[in-house]
Amino acid sequence: GDSVTQMEGPVTLSEEAFLTINCTYTATGYPSLFWYVQYPGEGLQLLLKATKADDKGSNKGFEATYRKETTSFHLEKGSVQVSDSAVYFCARQETSGSRLTFGEGTQLTVNP
Amino acid sequence: DAGVTQSPTHLIKTRGQQVTLRCSPKSGHDTVSWYQQALGQGPQFIFQYYEEEERQRGNFPDRFSGHQFPNYSSELNVNALLLGDSALYLCASILRGGSNYETQYFGPGTRLLVL
C-alpha cells in the first residue's frame, strides 16, 4: 500500500546549520507530496507542497524537490533558526482531496 | 477568514465510555477529514465526509463513526473507548474542486485521554 518513510530522528542542530530531512515514498501512481510542520501543542501547518515530478516546493527558506526517479522529497534549509524547532512530517496524497498518508515525523531541535 | 476549529481542546474519559468530537471547517470548505495522531507518531486517516456522506475510510474499527451536517461541520464519535484510543484527533478541511484542492487545512486538534 501507500507509504512514506522519513529519516529517523531526533535531529539536533546548532543555529545557522544546514538541514536535510530525508523522505521517500512508495512509487504507485502520481501522488502529490507535502511537508507539514507541528509546533509543540499545536495542529499541523502546511510548510510546502509539490504536485508533479521535478516541481520544487518552497516556503520560509525551506525547499523540497519532487524526485520521481528516486521516489524522494527531501526537506532542506540552508540556515536553521531556533524558531524552526518542531516536528516535521512528510506526506503523500494519491489524488487531489483524498487521504493523506504521513511518515512517522522527525523531531528537529535547533540550539542557539 | 476563520480557520478550522475543533472542540473541545482536551477531554478525559474512562474505558468503555463514548465520546463526541466536533469540527468546523475553514470558511467556504465543504469536505472534512479526520485523523488520529498517537503520541510520537504521524497522523493516521480515519475517514472523510463530503455531502453528508462518508466517502473514504481508513483502517479503523466500526467503533469510530462520524457525521457531517448541512453547514459542513462534522462530528467524530468513538464508542466503547479503549486505552489505545488516547491520542490527538485532528480535523482537516478542503474545498472540493477548488483551485487549491490538494491542500488540506488542519485544526488544532482535540487531545483525548482514556483512563
PDB file of C-alpha atoms in Angstrom:
ATOM      1  CA  GLY A   1       0.000   0.000   0.000  1.00  0.00           C
ATOM      2  CA  ASP A   2       0.891   3.670   0.049  1.00  0.00           C
ATOM      3  CA  SER A   3       3.607   4.578   2.498  1.00  0.00           C
ATOM      4  CA  VAL A   4       6.049   7.320   3.386  1.00  0.00           C
ATOM      5  CA  THR A   5       9.375   6.768   5.115  1.00  0.00           C
ATOM      6  CA  GLN A   6      11.191   9.544   6.923  1.00  0.00           C
ATOM      7  CA  MET A   7      14.686   9.584   8.340  1.00  0.00           C
ATOM      8  CA  GLU A   8      14.790   8.608  11.971  1.00  0.00           C
ATOM      9  CA  GLY A   9      15.071  11.405  14.492  1.00  0.00           C
ATOM     10  CA  PRO A  10      15.539  13.276  16.556  1.00  0.00           C
ATOM     11  CA  VAL A  11      17.772  15.767  14.783  1.00  0.00           C
ATOM     12  CA  THR A  12      19.685  18.342  16.807  1.00  0.00           C
ATOM     13  CA  LEU A  13      21.472  21.231  15.085  1.00  0.00           C
ATOM     14  CA  SER A  14      23.107  24.484  16.013  1.00  0.00           C
ATOM     15  CA  GLU A  15      21.624  27.731  14.758  1.00  0.00           C
ATOM     16  CA  GLU A  16      22.620  28.560  11.154  1.00  0.00           C
ATOM     17  CA  ALA A  17      23.448  24.932  10.351  1.00  0.00           C
ATOM     18  CA  PHE A  18      22.251  23.233   7.136  1.00  0.00           C
ATOM     19  CA  LEU A  19      19.227  20.976   7.466  1.00  0.00           C
ATOM     20  CA  THR A  20      18.256  17.910   5.484  1.00  0.00           C
ATOM     21  CA  ILE A  21      15.383  15.609   6.443  1.00  0.00           C
ATOM     22  CA  ASN A  22      15.030  12.638   4.118  1.00  0.00           C
ATOM     23  CA  CYS A  23      11.687  11.390   2.857  1.00  0.00           C
ATOM     24  CA  THR A  24      10.907   8.604   0.411  1.00  0.00           C
ATOM     25  CA  TYR A  25       7.515   7.388  -0.778  1.00  0.00           C
ATOM     26  CA  THR A  26       6.057   4.319  -2.471  1.00  0.00           C
ATOM     27  CA  ALA A  27       6.036   4.693  -6.210  1.00  0.00           C
ATOM     28  CA  THR A  28       2.414   3.790  -7.010  1.00  0.00           C
ATOM     29  CA  GLY A  29       0.624   6.327  -9.156  1.00  0.00           C
ATOM     30  CA  TYR A  30       1.470  10.028  -9.319  1.00  0.00           C
ATOM     31  CA  PRO A  31       0.960  11.366  -5.817  1.00  0.00           C
ATOM     32  CA  SER A  32       1.179  14.913  -4.575  1.00  0.00           C
ATOM     33  CA  LEU A  33       3.799  15.361  -1.862  1.00  0.00           C
ATOM     34  CA  PHE A  34       3.757  17.593   1.192  1.00  0.00           C
ATOM     35  CA  TRP A  35       5.762  18.688   4.186  1.00  0.00           C
ATOM     36  CA  TYR A  36       3.784  19.650   7.276  1.00  0.00           C
ATOM     37  CA  VAL A  37       5.192  21.123  10.496  1.00  0.00           C
ATOM     38  CA  GLN A  38       3.829  20.686  14.000  1.00  0.00           C
ATOM     39  CA  TYR A  39       4.879  23.015  16.793  1.00  0.00           C
ATOM     40  CA  PRO A  40       4.504  21.843  20.408  1.00  0.00           C
ATOM     41  CA  GLY A  41       0.887  21.529  21.451  1.00  0.00           C
ATOM     42  CA  GLU A  42      -0.472  22.552  18.061  1.00  0.00           C
ATOM     43  CA  GLY A  43      -2.019  21.014  14.961  1.00  0.00           C
ATOM     44  CA  LEU A  44      -0.345  20.618  11.580  1.00  0.00           C
ATOM     45  CA  GLN A  45       0.634  23.516   9.344  1.00  0.00           C
ATOM     46  CA  LEU A  46       1.375  23.082   5.659  1.00  0.00           C
ATOM     47  CA  LEU A  47       5.001  24.023   5.018  1.00  0.00           C
ATOM     48  CA  LEU A  48       5.285  23.300   1.292  1.00  0.00           C
ATOM     49  CA  LYS A  49       3.996  21.029  -1.433  1.00  0.00           C
ATOM     50  CA  ALA A  50       4.724  19.684  -4.920  1.00  0.00           C
ATOM     51  CA  THR A  51       2.129  18.137  -7.176  1.00  0.00           C
ATOM     52  CA  LYS A  52       4.215  16.647 -10.003  1.00  0.00           C
ATOM     53  CA  ALA A  53       7.665  15.345 -10.775  1.00  0.00           C
ATOM     54  CA  ASP A  54      10.532  17.891 -10.758  1.00  0.00           C
ATOM     55  CA  ASP A  55       8.365  20.513  -9.014  1.00  0.00           C
ATOM     56  CA  LYS A  56      10.124  22.365  -6.204  1.00  0.00           C
ATOM     57  CA  GLY A  57       8.096  23.496  -3.217  1.00  0.00           C
ATOM     58  CA  SER A  58       9.468  26.310  -1.100  1.00  0.00           C
ATOM     59  CA  ASN A  59       8.402  28.378   1.889  1.00  0.00           C
ATOM     60  CA  LYS A  60      10.131  30.260   4.732  1.00  0.00           C
ATOM     61  CA  GLY A  61      13.568  29.210   3.455  1.00  0.00           C
ATOM     62  CA  PHE A  62      12.640  25.522   3.282  1.00  0.00           C
ATOM     63  CA  GLU A  63      12.766  23.665  -0.040  1.00  0.00           C
ATOM     64  CA  ALA A  64      11.938  20.195  -1.326  1.00  0.00           C
ATOM     65  CA  THR A  65      12.070  18.804  -4.873  1.00  0.00           C
ATOM     66  CA  TYR A  66       9.783  16.018  -6.134  1.00  0.00           C
ATOM     67  CA  ARG A  67      12.189  13.381  -7.486  1.00  0.00           C
ATOM     68  CA  LYS A  68      10.325  10.634  -9.309  1.00  0.00           C
ATOM     69  CA  GLU A  69      13.473   8.720 -10.267  1.00  0.00           C
ATOM     70  CA  THR A  70      14.472   8.292  -6.619  1.00  0.00           C
ATOM     71  CA  THR A  71      10.919   8.496  -5.167  1.00  0.00           C
ATOM     72  CA  SER A  72      12.152  11.143  -2.765  1.00  0.00           C
ATOM     73  CA  PHE A  73      11.049  14.529  -1.415  1.00  0.00           C
ATOM     74  CA  HIS A  74      13.845  15.598   0.932  1.00  0.00           C
ATOM     75  CA  LEU A  75      13.379  18.752   3.006  1.00  0.00           C
ATOM     76  CA  GLU A  76      16.287  21.239   3.113  1.00  0.00           C
ATOM     77  CA  LYS A  77      17.053  24.589   4.664  1.00  0.00           C
ATOM     78  CA  GLY A  78      20.303  26.431   4.332  1.00  0.00           C
ATOM     79  CA  SER A  79      20.396  28.080   7.755  1.00  0.00           C
ATOM     80  CA  VAL A  80      18.090  26.930  10.541  1.00  0.00           C
ATOM     81  CA  GLN A  81      16.862  29.107  13.396  1.00  0.00           C
ATOM     82  CA  VAL A  82      15.830  28.260  16.943  1.00  0.00           C
ATOM     83  CA  SER A  83      12.244  29.004  15.906  1.00  0.00           C
ATOM     84  CA  ASP A  84      12.387  26.098  13.408  1.00  0.00           C
ATOM     85  CA  SER A  85      12.366  23.630  16.290  1.00  0.00           C
ATOM     86  CA  ALA A  86       9.316  21.437  15.676  1.00  0.00           C
ATOM     87  CA  VAL A  87       8.238  18.055  14.319  1.00  0.00           C
ATOM     88  CA  TYR A  88       8.266  17.737  10.529  1.00  0.00           C
ATOM     89  CA  PHE A  89       6.017  15.319   8.659  1.00  0.00           C
ATOM     90  CA  CYS A  90       6.331  14.193   5.067  1.00  0.00           C
ATOM     91  CA  ALA A  91       3.058  13.117   3.445  1.00  0.00           C
ATOM     92  CA  ARG A  92       1.701  11.816   0.145  1.00  0.00           C
ATOM     93  CA  GLN A  93      -1.732  12.101  -1.412  1.00  0.00           C
ATOM     94  CA  GLU A  94      -2.781   9.806  -4.240  1.00  0.00           C
ATOM     95  CA  THR A  95      -5.428  12.056  -5.753  1.00  0.00           C
ATOM     96  CA  SER A  96      -6.429  15.635  -5.011  1.00  0.00           C
ATOM     97  CA  GLY A  97      -8.529  15.872  -1.888  1.00  0.00           C
ATOM     98  CA  SER A  98      -8.064  12.262  -0.880  1.00  0.00           C
ATOM     99  CA  ARG A  99      -6.493  10.913   2.288  1.00  0.00           C
ATOM    100  CA  LEU A 100      -3.009  11.937   3.332  1.00  0.00           C
ATOM    101  CA  THR A 101      -0.506   9.228   4.234  1.00  0.00           C
ATOM    102  CA  PHE A 102       2.082  10.533   6.687  1.00  0.00           C
ATOM    103  CA  GLY A 103       5.547   9.491   7.683  1.00  0.00           C
ATOM    104  CA  GLU A 104       6.419   8.988  11.328  1.00  0.00           C
ATOM    105  CA  GLY A 105       7.719  12.521  11.763  1.00  0.00           C
ATOM    106  CA  THR A 106      11.173  13.929  12.529  1.00  0.00           C
ATOM    107  CA  GLN A 107      11.762  15.975  15.668  1.00  0.00           C
ATOM    108  CA  LEU A 108      14.097  18.904  14.980  1.00  0.00           C
ATOM    109  CA  THR A 109      15.744  20.823  17.798  1.00  0.00           C
ATOM    110  CA  VAL A 110      17.839  23.889  16.981  1.00  0.00           C
ATOM    111  CA  ASN A 111      20.117  25.168  19.737  1.00  0.00           C
ATOM    112  CA  PRO A 112      21.335  28.783  19.926  1.00  0.00           C
TER     113      PRO A 112
ATOM    114  CA  ASP B   1     -11.150  34.246   7.382  1.00  0.00           C
ATOM    115  CA  ALA B   2     -11.862  31.649  10.062  1.00  0.00           C
ATOM    116  CA  GLY B   3      -9.638  28.598  10.019  1.00  0.00           C
ATOM    117  CA  VAL B   4     -10.554  25.077  11.071  1.00  0.00           C
ATOM    118  CA  THR B   5     -11.847  24.952  14.641  1.00  0.00           C
ATOM    119  CA  GLN B   6     -12.249  21.947  16.902  1.00  0.00           C
ATOM    120  CA  SER B   7     -13.883  21.361  20.266  1.00  0.00           C
ATOM    121  CA  PRO B   8     -13.203  20.523  22.960  1.00  0.00           C
ATOM    122  CA  THR B   9      -9.444  21.115  23.168  1.00  0.00           C
ATOM    123  CA  HIS B  10      -8.921  18.449  25.816  1.00  0.00           C
ATOM    124  CA  LEU B  11     -11.033  15.583  27.085  1.00  0.00           C
ATOM    125  CA  ILE B  12     -10.625  12.854  29.684  1.00  0.00           C
ATOM    126  CA  LYS B  13     -12.778   9.719  29.534  1.00  0.00           C
ATOM    127  CA  THR B  14     -12.722   6.254  31.070  1.00  0.00           C
ATOM    128  CA  ARG B  15     -12.642   2.910  29.287  1.00  0.00           C
ATOM    129  CA  GLY B  16     -15.982   1.859  27.837  1.00  0.00           C
ATOM    130  CA  GLN B  17     -17.366   5.383  27.599  1.00  0.00           C
ATOM    131  CA  GLN B  18     -18.384   7.151  24.411  1.00  0.00           C
ATOM    132  CA  VAL B  19     -17.040  10.466  23.127  1.00  0.00           C
ATOM    133  CA  THR B  20     -18.051  13.032  20.501  1.00  0.00           C
ATOM    134  CA  LEU B  21     -15.562  15.455  18.972  1.00  0.00           C
ATOM    135  CA  ARG B  22     -16.570  18.410  16.821  1.00  0.00           C
ATOM    136  CA  CYS B  23     -15.050  20.224  13.874  1.00  0.00           C
ATOM    137  CA  SER B  24     -15.967  23.336  11.913  1.00  0.00           C
ATOM    138  CA  PRO B  25     -14.197  23.544   8.557  1.00  0.00           C
ATOM    139  CA  LYS B  26     -12.405  26.549   7.171  1.00  0.00           C
ATOM    140  CA  SER B  27     -14.809  29.117   5.761  1.00  0.00           C
ATOM    141  CA  GLY B  28     -16.036  28.013   2.337  1.00  0.00           C
ATOM    142  CA  HIS B  29     -14.759  24.437   2.652  1.00  0.00           C
ATOM    143  CA  ASP B  30     -17.183  21.555   2.140  1.00  0.00           C
ATOM    144  CA  THR B  31     -15.129  18.413   2.867  1.00  0.00           C
ATOM    145  CA  VAL B  32     -13.859  17.248   6.243  1.00  0.00           C
ATOM    146  CA  SER B  33     -11.317  14.543   7.069  1.00  0.00           C
ATOM    147  CA  TRP B  34     -10.455  13.138  10.497  1.00  0.00           C
ATOM    148  CA  TYR B  35      -7.056  11.823  11.597  1.00  0.00           C
ATOM    149  CA  GLN B  36      -5.800  10.139  14.749  1.00  0.00           C
ATOM    150  CA  GLN B  37      -2.292  11.010  15.946  1.00  0.00           C
ATOM    151  CA  ALA B  38      -0.907   8.805  18.688  1.00  0.00           C
ATOM    152  CA  LEU B  39       1.928  10.187  20.770  1.00  0.00           C
ATOM    153  CA  GLY B  40       5.180  10.272  18.830  1.00  0.00           C
ATOM    154  CA  GLN B  41       3.620   9.069  15.578  1.00  0.00           C
ATOM    155  CA  GLY B  42       2.321  10.505  12.343  1.00  0.00           C
ATOM    156  CA  PRO B  43      -1.404  11.097  11.859  1.00  0.00           C
ATOM    157  CA  GLN B  44      -3.497   8.150  10.622  1.00  0.00           C
ATOM    158  CA  PHE B  45      -6.520   8.747   8.369  1.00  0.00           C
ATOM    159  CA  ILE B  46      -9.857   7.773   9.911  1.00  0.00           C
ATOM    160  CA  PHE B  47     -12.450   8.907   7.344  1.00  0.00           C
ATOM    161  CA  GLN B  48     -13.602  11.734   5.107  1.00  0.00           C
ATOM    162  CA  TYR B  49     -17.051  13.300   4.756  1.00  0.00           C
ATOM    163  CA  TYR B  50     -18.495  15.155   1.786  1.00  0.00           C
ATOM    164  CA  GLU B  51     -22.156  15.976   1.084  1.00  0.00           C
ATOM    165  CA  GLU B  52     -23.027  14.464   4.454  1.00  0.00           C
ATOM    166  CA  GLU B  53     -21.748  11.025   3.466  1.00  0.00           C
ATOM    167  CA  GLU B  54     -18.630   9.059   4.360  1.00  0.00           C
ATOM    168  CA  ARG B  55     -16.545   8.969   1.171  1.00  0.00           C
ATOM    169  CA  GLN B  56     -13.305   7.319   2.250  1.00  0.00           C
ATOM    170  CA  ARG B  57     -12.382   5.286   5.303  1.00  0.00           C
ATOM    171  CA  GLY B  58      -9.080   4.238   6.793  1.00  0.00           C
ATOM    172  CA  ASN B  59      -8.299   1.107   8.755  1.00  0.00           C
ATOM    173  CA  PHE B  60     -10.336   1.891  11.873  1.00  0.00           C
ATOM    174  CA  PRO B  61     -12.998  -0.277  13.527  1.00  0.00           C
ATOM    175  CA  ASP B  62     -16.717   0.450  13.423  1.00  0.00           C
ATOM    176  CA  ARG B  63     -16.455   1.951  16.922  1.00  0.00           C
ATOM    177  CA  PHE B  64     -15.335   5.058  15.045  1.00  0.00           C
ATOM    178  CA  SER B  65     -18.203   6.786  13.288  1.00  0.00           C
ATOM    179  CA  GLY B  66     -18.921  10.243  12.012  1.00  0.00           C
ATOM    180  CA  HIS B  67     -21.436  12.666  10.735  1.00  0.00           C
ATOM    181  CA  GLN B  68     -21.470  15.768   8.576  1.00  0.00           C
ATOM    182  CA  PHE B  69     -24.126  18.439   8.907  1.00  0.00           C
ATOM    183  CA  PRO B  70     -25.656  20.635   6.173  1.00  0.00           C
ATOM    184  CA  ASN B  71     -23.405  23.530   7.264  1.00  0.00           C
ATOM    185  CA  TYR B  72     -20.386  21.225   6.541  1.00  0.00           C
ATOM    186  CA  SER B  73     -19.371  20.883  10.198  1.00  0.00           C
ATOM    187  CA  SER B  74     -18.610  17.374  11.366  1.00  0.00           C
ATOM    188  CA  GLU B  75     -18.564  15.110  14.391  1.00  0.00           C
ATOM    189  CA  LEU B  76     -16.379  12.138  15.211  1.00  0.00           C
ATOM    190  CA  ASN B  77     -17.892   9.588  17.588  1.00  0.00           C
ATOM    191  CA  VAL B  78     -15.954   6.842  19.300  1.00  0.00           C
ATOM    192  CA  ASN B  79     -17.814   4.147  21.236  1.00  0.00           C
ATOM    193  CA  ALA B  80     -16.537   1.690  23.833  1.00  0.00           C
ATOM    194  CA  LEU B  81     -13.332   3.637  24.403  1.00  0.00           C
ATOM    195  CA  LEU B  82     -10.086   1.739  24.837  1.00  0.00           C
ATOM    196  CA  LEU B  83      -6.865   2.926  26.417  1.00  0.00           C
ATOM    197  CA  GLY B  84      -5.321   2.827  22.948  1.00  0.00           C
ATOM    198  CA  ASP B  85      -7.764   5.463  21.718  1.00  0.00           C
ATOM    199  CA  SER B  86      -5.811   8.077  23.665  1.00  0.00           C
ATOM    200  CA  ALA B  87      -4.462  10.419  21.008  1.00  0.00           C
ATOM    201  CA  LEU B  88      -4.676  13.817  19.364  1.00  0.00           C
ATOM    202  CA  TYR B  89      -7.625  13.861  16.956  1.00  0.00           C
ATOM    203  CA  LEU B  90      -7.159  16.211  14.040  1.00  0.00           C
ATOM    204  CA  CYS B  91      -9.726  17.561  11.657  1.00  0.00           C
ATOM    205  CA  ALA B  92      -8.786  18.826   8.197  1.00  0.00           C
ATOM    206  CA  SER B  93     -10.881  20.595   5.584  1.00  0.00           C
ATOM    207  CA  ILE B  94     -10.739  21.246   1.842  1.00  0.00           C
ATOM    208  CA  LEU B  95     -12.935  22.799  -0.827  1.00  0.00           C
ATOM    209  CA  ARG B  96     -13.699  20.001  -3.256  1.00  0.00           C
ATOM    210  CA  GLY B  97     -12.961  21.178  -6.774  1.00  0.00           C
ATOM    211  CA  GLY B  98     -11.307  24.382  -5.630  1.00  0.00           C
ATOM    212  CA  SER B  99      -8.106  25.742  -7.123  1.00  0.00           C
ATOM    213  CA  ASN B 100      -6.111  24.522  -4.114  1.00  0.00           C
ATOM    214  CA  TYR B 101      -7.959  21.233  -3.878  1.00  0.00           C
ATOM    215  CA  GLU B 102      -4.970  19.114  -2.904  1.00  0.00           C
ATOM    216  CA  THR B 103      -4.199  21.146   0.236  1.00  0.00           C
ATOM    217  CA  GLN B 104      -5.829  20.101   3.499  1.00  0.00           C
ATOM    218  CA  TYR B 105      -6.026  22.657   6.293  1.00  0.00           C
ATOM    219  CA  PHE B 106      -5.765  21.283   9.807  1.00  0.00           C
ATOM    220  CA  GLY B 107      -7.342  22.379  13.047  1.00  0.00           C
ATOM    221  CA  PRO B 108      -5.511  22.492  16.393  1.00  0.00           C
ATOM    222  CA  GLY B 109      -6.847  19.093  17.419  1.00  0.00           C
ATOM    223  CA  THR B 110      -8.636  17.569  20.393  1.00  0.00           C
ATOM    224  CA  ARG B 111      -6.439  15.719  22.846  1.00  0.00           C
ATOM    225  CA  LEU B 112      -8.296  12.683  24.234  1.00  0.00           C
ATOM    226  CA  LEU B 113      -7.044  10.790  27.249  1.00  0.00           C
ATOM    227  CA  VAL B 114      -8.695   7.474  28.111  1.00  0.00           C
ATOM    228  CA  LEU B 115      -8.109   6.207  31.661  1.00  0.00           C
TER     229      LEU B 115
END
